[in-house]
CSV table of C-alpha atoms in Angstrom, one decimal:
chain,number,residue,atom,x,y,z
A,11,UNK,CA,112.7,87.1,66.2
A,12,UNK,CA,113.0,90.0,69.0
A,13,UNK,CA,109.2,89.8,68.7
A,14,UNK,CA,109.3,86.5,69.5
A,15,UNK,CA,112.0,86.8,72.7
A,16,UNK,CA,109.5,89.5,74.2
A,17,UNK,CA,106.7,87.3,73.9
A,18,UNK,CA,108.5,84.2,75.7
A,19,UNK,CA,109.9,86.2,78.4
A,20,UNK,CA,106.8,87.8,78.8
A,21,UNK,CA,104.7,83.8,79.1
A,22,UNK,CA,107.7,83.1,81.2
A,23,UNK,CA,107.0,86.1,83.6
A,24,UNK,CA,103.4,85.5,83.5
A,25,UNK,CA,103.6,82.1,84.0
A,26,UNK,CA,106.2,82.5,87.0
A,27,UNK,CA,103.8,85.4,88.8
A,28,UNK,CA,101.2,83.0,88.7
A,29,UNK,CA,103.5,80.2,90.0
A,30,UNK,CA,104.2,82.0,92.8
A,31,UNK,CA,100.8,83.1,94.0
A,32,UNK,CA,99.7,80.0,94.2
A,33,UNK,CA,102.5,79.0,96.5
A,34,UNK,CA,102.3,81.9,98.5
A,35,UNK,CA,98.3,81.2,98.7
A,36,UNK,CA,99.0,77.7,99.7
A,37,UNK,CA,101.2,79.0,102.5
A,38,UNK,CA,98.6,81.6,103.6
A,39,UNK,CA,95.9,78.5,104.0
A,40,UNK,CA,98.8,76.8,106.9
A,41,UNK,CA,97.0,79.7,109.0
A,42,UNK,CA,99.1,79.7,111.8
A,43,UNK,CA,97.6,82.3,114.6
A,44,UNK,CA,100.0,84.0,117.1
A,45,UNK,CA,99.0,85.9,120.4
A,46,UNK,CA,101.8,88.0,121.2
A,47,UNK,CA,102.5,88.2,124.9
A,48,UNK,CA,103.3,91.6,126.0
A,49,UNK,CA,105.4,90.6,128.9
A,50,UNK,CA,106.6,94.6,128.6
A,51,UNK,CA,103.3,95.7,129.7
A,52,UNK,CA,102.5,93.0,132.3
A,53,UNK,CA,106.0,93.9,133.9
A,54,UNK,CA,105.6,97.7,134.1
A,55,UNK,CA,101.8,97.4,135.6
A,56,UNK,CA,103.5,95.0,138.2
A,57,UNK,CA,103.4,95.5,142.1
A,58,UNK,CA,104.7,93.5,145.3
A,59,UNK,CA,101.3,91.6,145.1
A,60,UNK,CA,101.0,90.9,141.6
A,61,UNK,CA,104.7,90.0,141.1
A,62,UNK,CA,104.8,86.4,142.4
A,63,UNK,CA,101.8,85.4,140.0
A,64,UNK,CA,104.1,87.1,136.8
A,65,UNK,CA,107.2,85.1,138.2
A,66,UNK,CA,105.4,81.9,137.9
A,67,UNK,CA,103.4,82.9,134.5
A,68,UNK,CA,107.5,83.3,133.4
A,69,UNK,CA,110.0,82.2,135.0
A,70,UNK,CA,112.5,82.5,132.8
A,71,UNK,CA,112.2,86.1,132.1
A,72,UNK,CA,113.2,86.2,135.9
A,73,UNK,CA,116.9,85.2,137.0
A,74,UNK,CA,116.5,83.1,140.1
A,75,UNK,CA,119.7,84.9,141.5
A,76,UNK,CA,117.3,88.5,142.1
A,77,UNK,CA,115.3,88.7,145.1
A,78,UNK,CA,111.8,90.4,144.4
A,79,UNK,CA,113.4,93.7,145.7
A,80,UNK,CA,115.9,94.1,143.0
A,81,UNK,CA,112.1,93.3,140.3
A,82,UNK,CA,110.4,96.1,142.3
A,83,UNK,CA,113.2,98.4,142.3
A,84,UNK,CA,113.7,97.9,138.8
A,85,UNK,CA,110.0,98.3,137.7
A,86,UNK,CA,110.1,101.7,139.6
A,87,UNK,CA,113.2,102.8,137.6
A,88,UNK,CA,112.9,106.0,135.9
A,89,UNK,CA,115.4,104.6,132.9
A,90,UNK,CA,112.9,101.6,133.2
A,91,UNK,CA,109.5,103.7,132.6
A,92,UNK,CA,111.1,105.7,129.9
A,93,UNK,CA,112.0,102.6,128.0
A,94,UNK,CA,108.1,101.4,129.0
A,95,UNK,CA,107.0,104.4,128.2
A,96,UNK,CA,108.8,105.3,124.4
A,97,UNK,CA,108.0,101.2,123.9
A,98,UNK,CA,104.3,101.9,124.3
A,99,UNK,CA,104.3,104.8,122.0
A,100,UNK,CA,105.9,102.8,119.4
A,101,UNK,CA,103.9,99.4,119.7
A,102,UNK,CA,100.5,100.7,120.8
A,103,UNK,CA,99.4,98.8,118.2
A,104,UNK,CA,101.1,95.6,117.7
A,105,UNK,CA,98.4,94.0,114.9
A,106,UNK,CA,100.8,94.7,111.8
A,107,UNK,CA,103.9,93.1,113.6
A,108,UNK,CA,101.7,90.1,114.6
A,109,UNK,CA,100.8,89.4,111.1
A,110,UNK,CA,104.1,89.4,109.8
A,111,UNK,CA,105.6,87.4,112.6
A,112,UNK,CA,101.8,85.0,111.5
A,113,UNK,CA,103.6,85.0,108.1
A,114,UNK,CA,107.0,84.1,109.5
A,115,UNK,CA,105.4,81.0,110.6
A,116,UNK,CA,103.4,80.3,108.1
A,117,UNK,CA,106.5,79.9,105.7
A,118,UNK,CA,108.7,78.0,107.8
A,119,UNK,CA,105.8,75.2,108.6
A,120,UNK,CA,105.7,75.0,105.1
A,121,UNK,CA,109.1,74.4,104.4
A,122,UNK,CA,110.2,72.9,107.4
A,123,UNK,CA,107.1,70.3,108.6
A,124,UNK,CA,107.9,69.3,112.2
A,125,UNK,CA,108.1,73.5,112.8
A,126,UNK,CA,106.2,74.1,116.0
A,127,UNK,CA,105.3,77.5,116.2
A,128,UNK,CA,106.6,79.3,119.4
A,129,UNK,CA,105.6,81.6,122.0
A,130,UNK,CA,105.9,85.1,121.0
A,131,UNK,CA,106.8,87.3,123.7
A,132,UNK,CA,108.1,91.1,124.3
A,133,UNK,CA,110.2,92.6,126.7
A,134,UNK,CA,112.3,95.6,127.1
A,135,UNK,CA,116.4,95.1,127.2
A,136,UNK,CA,118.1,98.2,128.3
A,137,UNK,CA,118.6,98.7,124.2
A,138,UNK,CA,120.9,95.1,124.5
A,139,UNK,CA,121.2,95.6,120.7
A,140,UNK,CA,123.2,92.3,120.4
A,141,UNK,CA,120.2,90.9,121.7
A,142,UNK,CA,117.3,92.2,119.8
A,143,UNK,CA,115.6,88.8,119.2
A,144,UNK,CA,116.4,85.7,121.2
A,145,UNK,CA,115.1,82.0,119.3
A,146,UNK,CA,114.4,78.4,121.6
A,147,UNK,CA,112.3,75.9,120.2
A,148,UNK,CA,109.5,76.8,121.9
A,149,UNK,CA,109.9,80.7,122.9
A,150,UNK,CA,111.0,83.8,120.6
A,151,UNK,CA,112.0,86.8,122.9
A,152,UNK,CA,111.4,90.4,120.8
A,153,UNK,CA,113.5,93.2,123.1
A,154,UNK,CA,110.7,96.1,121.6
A,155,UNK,CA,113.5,98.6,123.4
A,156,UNK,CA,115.5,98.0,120.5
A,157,UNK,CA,113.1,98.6,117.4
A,158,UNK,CA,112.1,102.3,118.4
A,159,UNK,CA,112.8,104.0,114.5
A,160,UNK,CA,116.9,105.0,114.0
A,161,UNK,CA,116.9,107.8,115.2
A,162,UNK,CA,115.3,107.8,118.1
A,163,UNK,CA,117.1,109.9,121.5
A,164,UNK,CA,117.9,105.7,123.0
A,165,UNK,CA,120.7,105.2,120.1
A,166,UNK,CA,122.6,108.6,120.4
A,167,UNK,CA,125.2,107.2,120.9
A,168,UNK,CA,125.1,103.8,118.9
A,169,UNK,CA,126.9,103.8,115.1
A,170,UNK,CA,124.5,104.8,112.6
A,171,UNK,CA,125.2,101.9,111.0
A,172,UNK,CA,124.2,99.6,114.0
A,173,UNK,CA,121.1,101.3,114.5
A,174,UNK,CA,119.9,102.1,111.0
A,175,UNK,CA,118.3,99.0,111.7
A,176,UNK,CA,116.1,99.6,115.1
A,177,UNK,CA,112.9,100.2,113.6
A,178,UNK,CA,109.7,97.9,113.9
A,179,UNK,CA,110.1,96.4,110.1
A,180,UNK,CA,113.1,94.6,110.7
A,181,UNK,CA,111.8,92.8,114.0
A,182,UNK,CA,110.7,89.8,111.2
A,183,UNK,CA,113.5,89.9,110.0
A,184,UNK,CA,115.8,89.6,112.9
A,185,UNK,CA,113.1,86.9,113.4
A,186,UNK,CA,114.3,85.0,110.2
A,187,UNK,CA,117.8,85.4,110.5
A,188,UNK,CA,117.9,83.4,113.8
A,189,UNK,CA,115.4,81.0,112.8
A,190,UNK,CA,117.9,80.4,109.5
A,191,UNK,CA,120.6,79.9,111.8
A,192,UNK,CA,118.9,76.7,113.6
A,193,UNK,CA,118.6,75.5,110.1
A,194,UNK,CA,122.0,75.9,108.5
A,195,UNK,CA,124.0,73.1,109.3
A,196,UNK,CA,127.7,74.1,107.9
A,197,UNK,CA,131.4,72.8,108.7
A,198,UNK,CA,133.2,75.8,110.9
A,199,UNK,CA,134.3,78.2,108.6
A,200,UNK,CA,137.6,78.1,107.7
A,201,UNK,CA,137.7,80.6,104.3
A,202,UNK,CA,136.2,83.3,102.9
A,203,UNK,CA,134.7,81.3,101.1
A,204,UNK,CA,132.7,79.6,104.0
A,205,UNK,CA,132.2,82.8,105.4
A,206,UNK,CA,130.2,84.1,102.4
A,207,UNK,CA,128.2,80.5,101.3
A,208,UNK,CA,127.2,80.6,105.7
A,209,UNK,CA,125.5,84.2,105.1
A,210,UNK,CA,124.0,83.9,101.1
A,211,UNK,CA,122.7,80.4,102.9
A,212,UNK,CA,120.8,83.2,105.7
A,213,UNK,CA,119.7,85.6,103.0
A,214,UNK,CA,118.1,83.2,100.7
A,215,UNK,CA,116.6,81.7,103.8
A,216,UNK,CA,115.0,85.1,104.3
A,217,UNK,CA,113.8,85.2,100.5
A,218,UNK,CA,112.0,82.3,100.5
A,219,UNK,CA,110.5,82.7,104.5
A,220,UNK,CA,109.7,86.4,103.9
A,221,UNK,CA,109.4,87.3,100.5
A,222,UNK,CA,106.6,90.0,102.0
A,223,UNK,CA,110.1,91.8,103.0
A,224,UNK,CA,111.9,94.0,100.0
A,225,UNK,CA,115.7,92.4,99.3
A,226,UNK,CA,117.2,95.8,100.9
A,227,UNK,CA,115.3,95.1,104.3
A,228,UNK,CA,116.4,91.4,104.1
A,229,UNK,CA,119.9,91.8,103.9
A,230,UNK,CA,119.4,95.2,106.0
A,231,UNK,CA,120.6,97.6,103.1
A,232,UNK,CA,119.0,101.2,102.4
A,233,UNK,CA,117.8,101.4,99.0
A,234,UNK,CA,120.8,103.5,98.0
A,235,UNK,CA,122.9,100.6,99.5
A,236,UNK,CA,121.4,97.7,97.4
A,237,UNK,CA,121.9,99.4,94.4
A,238,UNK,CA,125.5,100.6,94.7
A,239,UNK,CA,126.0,97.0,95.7
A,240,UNK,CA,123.6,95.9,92.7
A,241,UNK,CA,125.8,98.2,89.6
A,242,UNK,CA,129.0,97.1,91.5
A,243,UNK,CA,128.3,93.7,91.6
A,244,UNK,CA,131.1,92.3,88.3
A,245,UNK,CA,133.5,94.3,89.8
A,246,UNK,CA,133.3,93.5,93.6
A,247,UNK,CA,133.4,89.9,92.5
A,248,UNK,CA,136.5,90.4,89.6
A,249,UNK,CA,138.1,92.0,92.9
A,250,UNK,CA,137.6,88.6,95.2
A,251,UNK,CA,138.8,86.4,92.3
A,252,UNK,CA,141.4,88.5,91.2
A,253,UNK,CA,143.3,89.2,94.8
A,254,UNK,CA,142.6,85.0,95.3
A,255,UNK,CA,140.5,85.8,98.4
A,256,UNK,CA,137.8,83.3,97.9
A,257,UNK,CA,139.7,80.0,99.7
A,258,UNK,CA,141.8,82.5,102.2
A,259,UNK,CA,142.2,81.9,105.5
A,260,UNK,CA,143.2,84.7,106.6
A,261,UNK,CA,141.4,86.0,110.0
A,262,UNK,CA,141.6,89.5,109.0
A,263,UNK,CA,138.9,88.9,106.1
A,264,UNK,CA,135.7,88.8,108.0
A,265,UNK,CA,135.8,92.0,109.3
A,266,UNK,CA,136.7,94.0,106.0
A,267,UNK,CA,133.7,91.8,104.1
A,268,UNK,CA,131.6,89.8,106.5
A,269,UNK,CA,131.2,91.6,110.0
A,270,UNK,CA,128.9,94.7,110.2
A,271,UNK,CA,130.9,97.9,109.4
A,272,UNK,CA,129.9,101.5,108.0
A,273,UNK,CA,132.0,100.2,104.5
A,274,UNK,CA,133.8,97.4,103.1
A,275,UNK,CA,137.0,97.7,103.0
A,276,UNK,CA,138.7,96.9,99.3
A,277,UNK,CA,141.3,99.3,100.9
A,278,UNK,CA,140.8,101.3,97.4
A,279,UNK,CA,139.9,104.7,98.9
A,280,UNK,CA,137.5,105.8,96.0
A,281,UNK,CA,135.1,102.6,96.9
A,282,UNK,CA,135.6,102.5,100.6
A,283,UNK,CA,133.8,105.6,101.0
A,284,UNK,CA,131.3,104.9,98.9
A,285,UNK,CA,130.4,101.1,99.4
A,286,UNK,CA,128.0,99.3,102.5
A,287,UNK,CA,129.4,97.2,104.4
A,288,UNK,CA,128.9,93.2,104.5
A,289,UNK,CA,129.4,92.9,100.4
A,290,UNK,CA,131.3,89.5,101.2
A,291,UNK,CA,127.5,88.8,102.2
A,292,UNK,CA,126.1,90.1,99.5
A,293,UNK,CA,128.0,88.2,97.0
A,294,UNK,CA,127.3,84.9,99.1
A,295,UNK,CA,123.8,85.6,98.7
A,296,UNK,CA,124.1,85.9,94.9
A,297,UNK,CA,126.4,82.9,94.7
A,298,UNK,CA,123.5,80.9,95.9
A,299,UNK,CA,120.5,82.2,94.3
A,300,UNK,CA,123.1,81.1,90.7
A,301,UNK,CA,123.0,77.7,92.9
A,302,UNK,CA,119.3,77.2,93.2
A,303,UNK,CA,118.5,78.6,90.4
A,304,UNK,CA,120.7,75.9,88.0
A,305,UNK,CA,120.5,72.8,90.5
A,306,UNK,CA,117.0,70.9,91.1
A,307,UNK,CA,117.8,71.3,95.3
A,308,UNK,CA,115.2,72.2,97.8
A,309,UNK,CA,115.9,75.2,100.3
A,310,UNK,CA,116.3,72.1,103.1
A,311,UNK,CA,118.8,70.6,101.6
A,312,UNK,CA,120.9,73.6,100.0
A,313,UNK,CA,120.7,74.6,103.8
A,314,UNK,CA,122.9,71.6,105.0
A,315,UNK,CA,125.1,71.7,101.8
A,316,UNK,CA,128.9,72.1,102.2
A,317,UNK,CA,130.3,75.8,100.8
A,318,UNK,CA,132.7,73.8,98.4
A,319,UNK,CA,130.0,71.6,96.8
A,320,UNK,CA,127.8,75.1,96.4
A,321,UNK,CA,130.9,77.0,94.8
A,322,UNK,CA,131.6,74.0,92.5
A,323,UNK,CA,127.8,73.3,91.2
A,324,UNK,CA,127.6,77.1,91.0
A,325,UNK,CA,128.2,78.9,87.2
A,326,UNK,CA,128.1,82.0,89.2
A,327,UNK,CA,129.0,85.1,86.6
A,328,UNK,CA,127.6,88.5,87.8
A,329,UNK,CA,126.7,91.1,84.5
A,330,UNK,CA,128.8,93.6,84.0
């Protein structure tokens, strides 16, 4: 009999791997080619003469409330040619980036049909890290200031949480993530509850759009991070249930599970210091994987799915 388990969870595993490269070959064939615009570039090589023809190549990279002085001035700023100048060290080479972001699109068309694919363009930000990627339907803004490694001299002074995230890998990411918030469509949360389906709706968004990315990059974990979260996971849930958190409305709640913080805060000092923050995300992302996995929905429809009907269809039981 045990002989016979291994054998079907090994057809199963097979069966699934195969499965999957088909779909992901299928997806590769959509072929969607990007040409990043290095607006970055073209704005530090910019003079007096050349600067009308870049204003009206992009005019919305240019507020219409500067005169050309305050674009000169700014181009001839040294904080300006250091950020131009770390930016160009970093992204010499943009080819690796471009593919991934090709990928990006490549996914969504497939999943999302009347997808037009955008223009990609790059710019610098004064490290507006609130602001690394900006999403229209018909531009994505990349702010390459902001995606220079973590520990670069720029974020000296930014939490190490915050910027343990400003390196080049997670630009697709941040890339998803706004992209899955143009597709969830979900009543303004009210509970936890609504709080945690919102963000497992973003992360399995981001394992179906970029499963090229590991788990830990898509929800933004280290390694470490994932699996503390990963071996905690009964009890982090048996602490939600148990405390009746799940349908609170408390306003305090976000920001000990939700909001990005160094730790989550169980206020139970011998976890707090060891636990990544966000695990109210975490657990929403788990809570719908259970969902997919045991209801015939497509990722389209889960995406406009209210957090109730998710948490009721949803046999949800994490092993211990």
């Amino acid at each position: 009999m045990k002989n016979l388990l291994l054998f079907l969870l090994l057809a199963v595993t097979v069966y699934s791997c195969k499965k999957n490269n088909q779909l992901e070959a299928d997806i590769a064939q959509i072929n969607i080619d990007v040409e990043v615009e290095r607006f970055d570039q073209f704005f530090a090589e910019t003079n007096a003469e050349t600067l009308p023809k870049l204003k009206k190549a992009y005019p919305f990279m240019f507020s219409k409330k500067y005169k050309d002085s305050f674009w000169l001035a700014k181009i001839n700023d040294t904080l300006q040619q250091m950020l131009s100048s770390e930016v160009n060290k970093t992204f010499s080479n943009f080819s690796d980036t471009e593919a991934e972001i090709e990928s990006l699109f490549n996914h969504i068309k497939y999943y999302f049909e009347a997808f037009n694919p955008p223009r990609v363009i790059t710019t610098t930000s004064d490290v507006d890290y609130r602001n690394r990627v900006i999403v229209t339907d018909t531009i994505a803004i990349i702010a390459l200031d902001n995606y220079l490694g973590s520990n670069h001299e720029f974020y000296t002074n930014i939490p190490k949480y915050i910027k343990s995230h400003f390196k080049k890998e997670q630009i697709v990411v941040d890339l998803a993530t706004e992209y899955a918030k143009k597709y969830i469509h979900q009543a303004p949360n009210k509970t936890l509850l609504d709080e945690m389906i919102y963000f497992g709706k973003q992360l399995y968004f981001k394992d179906v759009i970029i499963p090229f990315k590991t788990e830990a990059q898509r929800i933004g974990y280290t390694k470490d991070e994932l699996n503390w979260a990963n071996i905690n996971e009964s009890d982090i849930w048996r602490y939600f249930v148990e405390r009746e958190l799940l349908f609170s409305t408390d306003s305090k709640l976000p920001s000990r599970f939700i909001n990005p913080a160094p730790f989550t805060k169980f206020y139970l000092e011998d976890i707090d210091a060891n636990s990544p923050g966000r695990l109210g995300q975490y657990i929403g992302w788990k809570m719908v994987r259970a969902y997919m996995n045991q209801n015939k929905v497509s990722l389209k429809k889960m995406l406009i799915t209210s957090a109730e009907e998710i948490y009721n269809n949803t046999k949800y039981k994490p092993n211990k």
